[in-house]
Amino acid sequence: METMPPAPGPPASSAPPTALKVLSVRAVGTTAVLAELSGLPAVLALQAALLKQPLPGQMDVLAVAETVLVMADSPRSARAMPGLLLAMDLTVQARAEGRLVTIDAVYDGEDLAEVGRLTGLGPDGVVAAHTGQVWTVAFGGFAPGFGYMVGENQVLDVPRRSSPRTVVPAGSVALAGIYSAVYPRQSPGGWQLIGRTAAHMWHLGREQPALAAPGDRVQFRPVRELVEVVASSAPATEAGAPEVPSGLRILSPGLQSLVQDLGRPGHTGLGVGAAGALDRSSLRRANRLVGNAATAAAVETVAGGLTVQAVGDQILAATGAAGQLTLRRADEDQEDAESYSERNIPTAEAFVLLDGEVLTVGAPKRGVRSYLAVRGGVAAEEVLGSSSTDTLSGLGPAPLAAGDVICPGDATVSQVVSSPELQPDFPGPGVTLLDVVPGPREDWFDGAEVESFYSQEWEVTPRSNRVGMRLAGEALQRSREGELPSEGTVTGALQVPPEGMPVLFLADHPVSGGYPVIGVVVDHQLDLAGQVPIGARIRFRRVEGAG
């Protein structure tokens, strides 16, 4: 769910430049740091400076309200960043105006009358105030295309709804605090809804997918009706039966089977998370076995049940927490059980699945996620440089379904396949120990609560998914009241909502959040975390520094 940042300071003007400094820098796990600043003008100044002249090892930058999250390519790079950030002299000057985007909106939102009452303007006054000023997209977050817009005045400063809606329609024009935004897709949300638009806030067919990116200006224009231009369909053509491509036909996708590669880092400013395989080392191993590039896309499947049939001969390898791999050949002229011959295939070893043969991935005894690589990689359309499916934002290929055919791509880098490889031990139903770097918001909990976090065993609940692992145990109590301003988050962050049950963020997590993060799992154990099964227990061990 989206969160509401605090109101920023006044926007930069034509007054003389003001020198500012980074106030403090906090470690965020082993490969990121969080720079704290005095307000939005300083945040935007630091963001601009880092984008213009990146720090050594800088991978991505996310500016949100009062902080800038800087992600690094290694723990070594991250360790050097605090000193470099604290030494920076930021000069806030009048920024060049961005593009002006005009958005037509019908003002008939469910909360329009309430906003009129809260502001004292009445419904007509709210519409006049919203359309009578130019809004600037300060930063992105929550979802791709969701831009936090700051107006020229604060007459529409209203609180969020006391009870968030479970469903907010795509295109809803909303207010919260001094911000305005347009929901790019249907989602839960607690902002006040004042209207709706047919504008596509996020569209991958555009060179810049976000209709209004950070720095752009937005003018809302009131209309009575919305007109949406729909691209005409291509004329139908006469054709015979479609040719079945070579590849793997999905007979059963199991619980969940997705196309995944190493993800799409570097786009958090647009509200786009990295996604990618939860067990990156297993994905790399599977690709290495069949002679693919490490970045090639493969199939990630959960808890077994995936069944595929070869269409043409294919070279495959299964790694990760794969259960028994069963290969069978069906005689199409008979349907009795004796017409099937079965044999077992070892994991972490390349093998050939001949045309018509069927492979079933069994339920793993330890771990939860298996990876099936095909020589050449899975051919799938790339979105922002990656074929990964992001279950939170909806980017990437749809989850695999029975009848789908996945085709090999051109990601082969070796003329030969690799020798069989050893696999690590995967987590079982017992206790998995994960190392955690404290903070960046450990100071929201007193010593007794921090001790409780590290001393108890947390159970992985069935509500867990690729977005986050929801844990159950003795609830943690905050020592501070109020809301934390939204700030960037990373994979491995342990966010603690008001109910006190931590959520361990995994690859599809939102790029920003408003709950305190008590600690972050070290980067080299994220693959292990992604393999912890439902019902298993986790214990966290405090480690210092970004080693």
Coordinates of C-alpha atoms in Angstrom, one line a residue:
M1 CA 0.0 0.0 0.0
E2 CA 1.2 3.5 -0.7
T3 CA 2.4 5.7 2.1
M4 CA 2.3 9.4 2.6
P5 CA 5.5 11.3 3.0
P6 CA 5.7 14.4 5.2
A7 CA 5.2 17.8 3.8
P8 CA 8.4 19.1 2.2
G9 CA 9.9 22.5 2.8
P10 CA 9.2 25.3 0.4
P11 CA 10.4 24.7 -3.2
A12 CA 13.7 26.2 -4.4
S13 CA 13.3 29.7 -5.8
S14 CA 15.5 32.2 -7.6
A15 CA 17.0 33.3 -4.3
P16 CA 20.8 32.9 -3.9
P17 CA 22.0 29.3 -3.8
T18 CA 22.0 27.7 -0.3
A19 CA 24.7 25.4 0.7
L20 CA 23.4 22.3 2.5
K21 CA 24.9 19.1 3.9
V22 CA 23.9 15.5 4.3
L23 CA 22.8 15.4 8.0
S24 CA 23.6 11.7 8.6
V25 CA 24.0 8.4 6.8
R26 CA 22.6 5.0 8.0
A27 CA 23.6 1.6 6.8
V28 CA 20.8 -0.3 5.0
G29 CA 22.1 -3.9 5.0
T30 CA 25.4 -4.6 3.3
T31 CA 24.9 -2.9 -0.1
A32 CA 23.0 0.3 0.5
V33 CA 23.0 3.4 2.6
L34 CA 20.3 6.0 3.6
A35 CA 21.3 9.7 3.5
E36 CA 19.1 11.9 5.7
L37 CA 18.5 15.6 4.8
S38 CA 16.6 18.6 6.0
G39 CA 13.8 18.5 3.5
L40 CA 12.7 18.0 -0.1
P41 CA 14.8 20.7 -1.7
A42 CA 18.0 19.2 -0.3
V43 CA 16.8 15.7 -1.2
L44 CA 16.3 16.7 -4.8
A45 CA 19.6 18.5 -4.8
L46 CA 21.4 15.3 -3.6
Q47 CA 19.6 13.2 -6.1
A48 CA 20.5 15.5 -8.9
A49 CA 24.2 15.5 -7.8
L50 CA 24.3 11.7 -7.6
L51 CA 22.7 11.2 -11.0
K52 CA 25.0 13.7 -12.6
Q53 CA 28.2 12.3 -10.9
P54 CA 27.6 8.9 -9.4
L55 CA 29.6 7.6 -6.5
P56 CA 32.0 4.7 -7.1
G57 CA 30.0 1.5 -7.3
Q58 CA 26.6 3.4 -7.3
M59 CA 23.8 1.2 -8.8
D60 CA 20.7 3.2 -8.1
V61 CA 19.3 6.2 -6.3
L62 CA 15.9 6.7 -4.8
A63 CA 14.8 10.1 -3.4
V64 CA 11.8 10.1 -1.1
A65 CA 10.6 13.0 1.1
E66 CA 13.5 13.5 3.6
T67 CA 16.0 10.7 2.6
V68 CA 18.0 9.4 -0.4
L69 CA 18.6 5.7 -0.7
V70 CA 21.9 4.9 -2.5
M71 CA 22.3 1.3 -3.7
A72 CA 25.8 -0.1 -4.3
D73 CA 27.3 -2.9 -6.4
S74 CA 29.1 -4.5 -3.4
P75 CA 29.6 -4.2 0.4
R76 CA 33.0 -2.6 -0.3
S77 CA 31.4 0.2 -2.3
A78 CA 28.7 0.7 0.3
R79 CA 31.2 1.1 3.1
A80 CA 32.9 4.0 1.3
M81 CA 29.7 5.9 0.6
P82 CA 28.9 7.5 4.1
G83 CA 32.2 9.4 4.1
L84 CA 31.7 10.6 0.5
L85 CA 28.1 11.6 1.1
L86 CA 28.8 13.5 4.3
A87 CA 31.6 15.5 2.6
M88 CA 29.3 16.6 -0.3
D89 CA 28.4 20.3 -0.5
L90 CA 24.9 20.6 -1.9
T91 CA 23.8 23.8 -3.5
V92 CA 20.1 24.2 -3.9
Q93 CA 19.3 26.4 -6.9
A94 CA 16.2 27.0 -9.0
R95 CA 15.6 23.9 -11.0
A96 CA 14.9 23.9 -14.7
E97 CA 11.3 23.3 -15.4
G98 CA 10.4 19.9 -16.6
R99 CA 7.8 18.9 -19.3
L100 CA 4.3 20.2 -18.9
V101 CA 1.8 17.4 -19.0
T102 CA -1.9 18.1 -19.2
I103 CA -4.3 15.5 -17.7
D104 CA -8.0 15.6 -18.3
A105 CA -10.1 14.6 -15.3
V106 CA -13.7 14.2 -14.3
Y107 CA -14.2 15.4 -10.7
D108 CA -16.7 13.1 -9.3
G109 CA -14.6 11.2 -6.7
E110 CA -16.1 9.5 -3.7
D111 CA -14.2 11.8 -1.3
L112 CA -14.8 15.1 -3.1
A113 CA -17.4 16.3 -0.7
E114 CA -15.3 15.2 2.4
V115 CA -12.3 17.1 1.0
G116 CA -14.5 20.1 0.5
R117 CA -15.5 19.9 4.1
L118 CA -12.0 19.4 5.4
T119 CA -10.6 22.3 3.5
G120 CA -13.6 24.6 3.9
L121 CA -13.6 25.1 0.1
G122 CA -16.6 23.0 -0.8
P123 CA -16.6 20.6 -3.8
D124 CA -16.4 23.3 -6.4
G125 CA -13.6 25.1 -4.6
V126 CA -11.6 21.8 -4.4
V127 CA -11.9 21.4 -8.2
A128 CA -10.9 25.0 -8.7
A129 CA -7.9 24.7 -6.4
H130 CA -6.8 21.4 -7.9
T131 CA -7.0 22.6 -11.5
G132 CA -5.9 26.2 -10.9
Q133 CA -2.3 25.4 -10.0
V134 CA 0.6 23.5 -11.6
W135 CA 1.8 20.4 -9.8
T136 CA 5.4 19.1 -9.9
V137 CA 6.3 15.5 -9.6
A138 CA 8.8 15.4 -6.7
F139 CA 9.5 11.7 -6.7
G140 CA 8.1 8.3 -7.6
G141 CA 7.2 5.4 -5.5
F142 CA 4.6 2.8 -4.4
A143 CA 4.0 1.6 -8.0
P144 CA 5.3 2.2 -11.6
G145 CA 3.9 5.6 -12.7
F146 CA 2.7 6.7 -9.3
G147 CA 4.2 10.2 -8.9
Y148 CA 4.0 12.2 -5.7
M149 CA 3.1 15.7 -7.0
V150 CA 3.6 18.9 -5.0
G151 CA 1.4 21.9 -5.7
E152 CA 2.2 25.6 -5.8
N153 CA 0.2 26.1 -2.5
Q154 CA -1.1 23.9 0.3
V155 CA -4.8 24.8 0.3
L156 CA -5.6 21.1 -0.4
D157 CA -3.6 19.7 2.5
V158 CA -5.8 16.9 3.8
P159 CA -5.2 13.7 5.8
R160 CA -5.4 10.2 4.5
R161 CA -8.6 8.3 5.0
S162 CA -8.9 6.7 8.5
S163 CA -9.8 3.4 6.8
P164 CA -8.0 2.6 3.5
R165 CA -9.9 1.1 0.6
T166 CA -9.1 -2.4 -0.4
V167 CA -9.5 -1.5 -4.1
V168 CA -8.9 1.9 -5.7
P169 CA -9.6 2.0 -9.4
A170 CA -6.9 2.7 -11.9
G171 CA -6.9 6.4 -13.0
S172 CA -8.2 7.7 -9.6
V173 CA -7.1 11.3 -8.9
A174 CA -6.3 11.5 -5.3
L175 CA -5.0 13.8 -2.4
A176 CA -3.1 13.0 0.8
G177 CA -1.2 15.6 2.9
I178 CA 0.0 18.2 0.4
Y179 CA 0.5 15.7 -2.3
S180 CA -1.7 14.7 -5.3
A181 CA -1.3 11.6 -7.4
V182 CA -3.0 9.4 -10.0
Y183 CA -3.3 5.7 -9.3
P184 CA -1.7 4.0 -12.4
R185 CA -3.4 0.7 -11.7
Q186 CA -6.0 -0.9 -9.5
S187 CA -4.6 -1.3 -6.0
P188 CA -5.4 -0.8 -2.3
G189 CA -5.0 2.8 -1.1
G190 CA -5.9 5.3 1.6
W191 CA -5.7 8.6 -0.3
Q192 CA -8.8 10.8 -0.7
L193 CA -10.4 10.3 -4.1
I194 CA -11.6 13.5 -5.9
G195 CA -11.8 12.4 -9.5
R196 CA -10.7 10.1 -12.3
T197 CA -8.8 10.2 -15.6
A198 CA -8.4 8.0 -18.6
A199 CA -4.7 9.0 -18.9
H200 CA -2.3 6.1 -18.9
M201 CA 0.2 7.0 -16.2
W202 CA 2.4 4.1 -17.1
H203 CA 2.7 2.6 -20.6
L204 CA 5.6 0.5 -21.8
G205 CA 4.9 1.5 -25.5
R206 CA 6.3 5.0 -24.7
E207 CA 10.0 5.9 -24.8
Q208 CA 9.4 7.2 -21.3
P209 CA 6.9 4.8 -19.7
A210 CA 5.9 7.2 -17.0
L211 CA 3.5 9.9 -18.3
A212 CA 4.8 12.3 -15.6
A213 CA 8.3 11.5 -14.3
P214 CA 10.1 13.2 -11.4
G215 CA 10.7 16.8 -12.4
D216 CA 7.8 17.1 -14.8
R217 CA 4.9 19.5 -14.2
V218 CA 1.3 18.5 -14.4
Q219 CA -1.8 20.6 -15.1
F220 CA -5.2 19.0 -14.4
R221 CA -8.0 20.1 -16.8
P222 CA -11.7 19.5 -15.7
V223 CA -13.9 17.7 -18.3
R224 CA -17.4 16.3 -18.2
E225 CA -16.6 13.0 -20.0
L226 CA -13.4 11.0 -20.5
V227 CA -12.4 10.0 -24.0
E228 CA -9.8 7.2 -24.3
V229 CA -8.1 6.5 -27.6
V230 CA -7.8 2.8 -28.3
A231 CA -5.4 1.5 -30.9
S232 CA -7.2 -0.2 -33.8
S233 CA -6.7 -3.9 -34.1
A234 CA -4.8 -5.3 -37.0
P235 CA -7.0 -6.8 -39.7
A236 CA -7.6 -10.5 -39.5
T237 CA -5.7 -12.6 -42.1
E238 CA -6.5 -16.0 -43.5
A239 CA -4.2 -18.6 -42.1
G240 CA -4.2 -22.3 -41.4
A241 CA -3.4 -24.0 -38.2
P242 CA -0.7 -22.1 -36.4
E243 CA 2.8 -23.6 -36.4
V244 CA 3.7 -25.0 -32.9
P245 CA 7.1 -23.5 -32.0
S246 CA 10.0 -25.6 -30.6
G247 CA 10.3 -25.3 -26.9
L248 CA 8.5 -26.6 -23.8
R249 CA 4.7 -26.9 -23.5
I250 CA 3.4 -26.3 -20.0
L251 CA 1.2 -29.2 -19.0
S252 CA 0.8 -28.1 -15.4
P253 CA 2.4 -25.0 -13.9
G254 CA 2.2 -26.3 -10.3
L255 CA 1.5 -23.8 -7.5
Q256 CA 3.3 -20.9 -9.3
S257 CA 5.7 -20.9 -12.2
L258 CA 7.2 -17.6 -13.4
V259 CA 9.8 -16.5 -15.9
Q260 CA 12.7 -15.0 -14.0
D261 CA 16.2 -13.7 -14.7
L262 CA 18.5 -11.5 -12.5
G263 CA 16.0 -8.7 -12.5
R264 CA 15.8 -5.0 -13.6
P265 CA 17.8 -2.9 -11.0
G266 CA 18.2 0.8 -11.6
H267 CA 14.7 2.0 -12.0
T268 CA 13.5 2.7 -8.5
G269 CA 13.0 6.4 -9.4
L270 CA 10.1 5.3 -11.6
G271 CA 8.6 3.1 -8.8
V272 CA 9.9 -0.1 -10.4
G273 CA 11.6 -2.7 -8.2
A274 CA 14.3 -5.1 -9.4
A275 CA 12.3 -8.3 -9.1
G276 CA 14.3 -11.3 -10.4
A277 CA 15.0 -14.8 -9.1
L278 CA 14.7 -15.2 -5.3
D279 CA 17.6 -17.7 -5.4
R280 CA 20.1 -16.0 -7.7
S281 CA 22.8 -18.6 -7.3
S282 CA 20.5 -21.4 -8.3
L283 CA 19.4 -19.5 -11.4
R284 CA 23.1 -18.9 -12.3
R285 CA 23.9 -22.5 -11.7
A286 CA 21.1 -23.8 -14.0
N287 CA 22.1 -21.4 -16.8
R288 CA 25.8 -22.4 -16.4
L289 CA 24.9 -26.1 -16.7
V290 CA 23.2 -25.7 -20.1
G291 CA 25.8 -23.2 -21.5
N292 CA 23.7 -20.0 -21.1
A293 CA 24.8 -16.6 -19.9
A294 CA 24.2 -16.1 -16.2
T295 CA 21.6 -13.4 -17.0
A296 CA 19.4 -15.7 -19.1
A297 CA 15.8 -16.2 -18.2
A298 CA 14.6 -19.5 -16.7
V299 CA 11.5 -20.8 -15.0
E300 CA 11.2 -20.4 -11.3
T301 CA 8.6 -22.8 -9.8
V302 CA 7.3 -23.2 -6.2
A303 CA 6.9 -26.4 -4.2
G304 CA 7.0 -28.8 -7.2
G305 CA 4.2 -29.8 -9.6
L306 CA 5.6 -28.2 -12.7
T307 CA 5.1 -30.5 -15.7
V308 CA 6.5 -29.7 -19.2
Q309 CA 6.6 -31.6 -22.5
A310 CA 9.3 -31.1 -25.1
V311 CA 8.3 -29.7 -28.5
G312 CA 11.5 -30.7 -30.4
D313 CA 14.6 -31.9 -28.6
Q314 CA 15.6 -29.6 -25.7
I315 CA 18.7 -29.4 -23.3
L316 CA 17.6 -28.7 -19.8
A317 CA 18.9 -28.5 -16.2
A318 CA 17.0 -28.2 -12.9
T319 CA 18.6 -26.6 -9.8
G320 CA 17.5 -25.1 -6.5
A321 CA 15.2 -27.0 -4.2
A322 CA 14.1 -29.4 -6.9
G323 CA 12.4 -32.6 -5.8
Q324 CA 12.5 -35.8 -7.8
L325 CA 12.8 -35.1 -11.5
T326 CA 10.8 -37.7 -13.4
L327 CA 11.0 -38.1 -17.2
R328 CA 8.5 -40.2 -19.1
R329 CA 7.7 -41.0 -22.7
A330 CA 4.0 -41.5 -23.7
D331 CA 2.9 -43.8 -26.5
E332 CA 0.3 -41.7 -28.2
D333 CA -1.5 -44.8 -29.5
Q334 CA -2.3 -46.1 -26.0
E335 CA -3.6 -44.7 -22.8
D336 CA -3.0 -47.4 -20.3
A337 CA -0.4 -47.0 -17.6
E338 CA 1.9 -49.6 -19.3
S339 CA 2.4 -47.2 -22.2
Y340 CA 4.6 -45.0 -20.1
S341 CA 8.2 -45.6 -19.3
E342 CA 9.7 -43.5 -16.5
R343 CA 13.2 -42.7 -15.3
N344 CA 14.6 -40.3 -12.8
I345 CA 16.9 -37.4 -13.7
P346 CA 19.5 -36.0 -11.2
T347 CA 19.3 -32.3 -10.3
A348 CA 22.1 -29.9 -11.1
E349 CA 23.0 -31.9 -14.2
A350 CA 22.3 -31.1 -17.9
F351 CA 20.1 -33.6 -19.7
V352 CA 18.2 -33.9 -23.0
L353 CA 14.4 -34.0 -23.1
L354 CA 13.5 -35.5 -26.4
D355 CA 10.6 -34.4 -28.5
G356 CA 7.4 -35.6 -26.8
E357 CA 9.0 -36.5 -23.5
V358 CA 7.4 -35.2 -20.3
L359 CA 9.3 -33.9 -17.3
T360 CA 7.8 -33.4 -13.9
V361 CA 9.4 -31.5 -11.0
G362 CA 8.5 -33.1 -7.7
A363 CA 7.9 -31.4 -4.4
P364 CA 11.2 -30.6 -2.7
K365 CA 12.0 -32.1 0.7
R366 CA 14.0 -29.0 1.7
G367 CA 13.7 -25.5 0.3
V368 CA 10.8 -24.3 -1.8
R369 CA 12.0 -22.9 -5.1
S370 CA 13.3 -24.8 -8.2
Y371 CA 14.8 -23.4 -11.4
L372 CA 14.4 -25.0 -14.8
A373 CA 16.8 -23.7 -17.5
V374 CA 16.6 -24.5 -21.2
R375 CA 19.6 -24.1 -23.5
G376 CA 19.3 -20.7 -25.1
G377 CA 17.3 -19.3 -22.2
V378 CA 13.6 -18.6 -22.1
A379 CA 12.7 -16.2 -24.9
A380 CA 10.4 -13.5 -23.4
E381 CA 9.8 -9.8 -24.1
E382 CA 12.0 -7.6 -22.0
V383 CA 10.6 -4.8 -19.9
L384 CA 13.3 -2.2 -18.9
G385 CA 16.0 -4.7 -19.8
S386 CA 14.6 -7.7 -18.0
S387 CA 12.2 -10.6 -18.7
S388 CA 11.4 -11.1 -15.0
T389 CA 7.9 -11.3 -13.8
D390 CA 7.2 -8.7 -11.0
T391 CA 4.2 -10.0 -9.1
L392 CA 3.6 -6.6 -7.3
S393 CA 3.7 -4.2 -10.3
G394 CA 2.5 -6.6 -12.9
L395 CA 5.5 -6.0 -15.2
G396 CA 7.0 -8.9 -17.2
P397 CA 5.4 -12.1 -18.5
A398 CA 2.2 -13.4 -17.1
P399 CA 2.5 -16.5 -14.8
L400 CA 2.8 -19.6 -16.8
A401 CA -0.4 -21.5 -17.5
A402 CA -1.3 -24.9 -18.9
G403 CA -1.1 -24.8 -22.7
D404 CA 1.6 -22.1 -22.8
V405 CA 4.7 -22.9 -24.9
I406 CA 8.0 -21.3 -23.8
C407 CA 10.6 -21.1 -26.5
P408 CA 14.4 -21.1 -26.3
G409 CA 16.2 -17.8 -26.9
D410 CA 19.7 -16.9 -28.0
A411 CA 21.4 -16.6 -24.6
T412 CA 23.8 -19.5 -25.2
V413 CA 27.4 -18.5 -24.6
S414 CA 29.1 -21.9 -24.6
Q415 CA 29.2 -24.7 -27.3
V416 CA 29.2 -27.3 -24.5
V417 CA 27.2 -28.0 -21.4
S418 CA 28.7 -27.9 -18.0
S419 CA 29.7 -30.9 -15.8
P420 CA 27.3 -31.7 -12.9
E421 CA 27.6 -29.4 -10.0
L422 CA 27.1 -29.7 -6.2
Q423 CA 24.2 -27.8 -4.6
P424 CA 24.1 -26.2 -1.2
D425 CA 22.0 -27.4 1.7
F426 CA 18.6 -25.8 1.5
P427 CA 16.5 -24.9 4.6
G428 CA 14.2 -27.5 6.1
P429 CA 11.3 -27.3 8.5
G430 CA 13.6 -26.5 11.4
V431 CA 15.3 -23.2 12.3
T432 CA 17.2 -21.1 9.7
L433 CA 19.7 -18.6 11.0
L434 CA 20.0 -15.3 9.1
D435 CA 22.5 -12.6 9.7
V436 CA 21.1 -9.1 10.0
V437 CA 22.7 -5.6 9.9
P438 CA 20.8 -3.5 12.4
G439 CA 18.7 -0.5 11.3
P440 CA 18.3 1.9 9.7
R441 CA 15.3 2.4 12.1
E442 CA 16.3 0.2 15.0
D443 CA 16.0 3.3 17.2
W444 CA 12.2 3.1 16.9
F445 CA 12.4 0.2 19.3
D446 CA 13.8 0.1 22.9
G447 CA 16.5 -2.3 24.0
A448 CA 14.0 -5.0 25.3
E449 CA 12.2 -5.1 22.0
V450 CA 15.4 -5.3 20.0
E451 CA 16.5 -8.2 22.2
S452 CA 13.1 -9.9 21.6
F453 CA 13.5 -9.6 17.9
Y454 CA 16.9 -11.4 18.0
S455 CA 16.2 -13.9 20.7
Q456 CA 12.9 -15.5 19.5
E457 CA 12.2 -17.8 16.6
W458 CA 9.9 -16.4 13.9
E459 CA 7.5 -18.7 12.0
V460 CA 7.0 -18.2 8.2
T461 CA 3.3 -17.8 7.6
P462 CA 1.2 -18.9 4.6
R463 CA 0.6 -15.2 3.8
S464 CA 4.2 -15.1 2.5
N465 CA 5.0 -14.6 -1.2
R466 CA 7.6 -13.0 -3.5
V467 CA 6.8 -9.6 -2.2
G468 CA 7.5 -10.4 1.4
M469 CA 7.9 -13.2 4.0
R470 CA 5.3 -12.5 6.7
L471 CA 6.5 -13.7 10.1
A472 CA 4.6 -14.7 13.3
G473 CA 5.9 -14.5 16.8
E474 CA 5.8 -12.3 19.9
A475 CA 4.8 -8.9 18.6
L476 CA 7.3 -6.0 18.8
Q477 CA 6.2 -2.8 20.3
R478 CA 7.5 0.5 19.0
S479 CA 9.0 3.1 21.4
R480 CA 7.9 6.0 19.2
E481 CA 4.4 7.2 18.2
G482 CA 3.4 8.5 14.8
E483 CA 4.3 7.6 11.3
L484 CA 7.7 7.3 9.8
P485 CA 8.1 9.4 6.6
S486 CA 8.3 7.2 3.5
E487 CA 11.8 6.2 2.5
G488 CA 13.4 3.7 0.1
T489 CA 13.6 0.0 1.0
V490 CA 15.7 -2.9 -0.2
T491 CA 15.4 -6.6 -0.6
G492 CA 16.1 -8.2 2.8
A493 CA 14.6 -5.3 4.8
L494 CA 12.7 -6.4 7.9
Q495 CA 9.9 -3.9 8.1
V496 CA 7.7 -3.8 11.3
P497 CA 4.1 -2.6 10.8
P498 CA 2.0 -1.3 13.7
E499 CA 0.8 -4.9 14.5
G500 CA 4.4 -5.7 15.5
M501 CA 4.9 -8.7 13.1
P502 CA 8.0 -8.3 10.9
V503 CA 7.8 -8.6 7.1
L504 CA 11.0 -9.7 5.4
F505 CA 11.0 -8.0 2.0
L506 CA 11.8 -10.2 -1.0
A507 CA 12.5 -9.4 -4.6
D508 CA 9.1 -8.0 -5.6
H509 CA 8.8 -5.6 -2.6
P510 CA 7.6 -2.0 -3.0
V511 CA 10.5 0.5 -3.6
S512 CA 9.5 2.7 -0.7
G513 CA 7.7 2.2 2.6
G514 CA 6.5 4.0 5.7
Y515 CA 7.1 1.4 8.4
P516 CA 10.4 1.3 10.4
V517 CA 13.0 -1.2 9.3
I518 CA 14.6 -2.8 12.4
G519 CA 17.3 -4.6 10.3
V520 CA 18.3 -5.9 6.9
V521 CA 19.4 -9.4 6.0
V522 CA 23.0 -9.4 4.6
D523 CA 23.1 -9.6 0.8
H524 CA 24.9 -12.9 0.5
Q525 CA 22.1 -14.7 2.5
L526 CA 19.2 -13.5 0.4
D527 CA 19.2 -16.7 -1.7
L528 CA 19.0 -18.7 1.5
A529 CA 16.1 -16.5 2.7
G530 CA 14.3 -17.1 -0.5
Q531 CA 14.3 -20.9 0.0
V532 CA 12.8 -20.9 3.5
P533 CA 9.5 -22.9 3.3
I534 CA 6.2 -22.0 4.8
G535 CA 5.9 -23.2 8.4
A536 CA 9.6 -23.2 9.0
R537 CA 11.2 -20.9 11.6
I538 CA 13.8 -18.2 11.3
R539 CA 16.1 -16.8 13.9
F540 CA 18.1 -13.5 13.3
R541 CA 21.6 -12.9 14.4
R542 CA 22.9 -9.3 14.7
V543 CA 26.1 -8.5 12.8
E544 CA 27.7 -5.1 12.7
G545 CA 28.9 -3.2 9.7
A546 CA 28.5 -3.8 6.0
G547 CA 31.0 -6.6 5.7

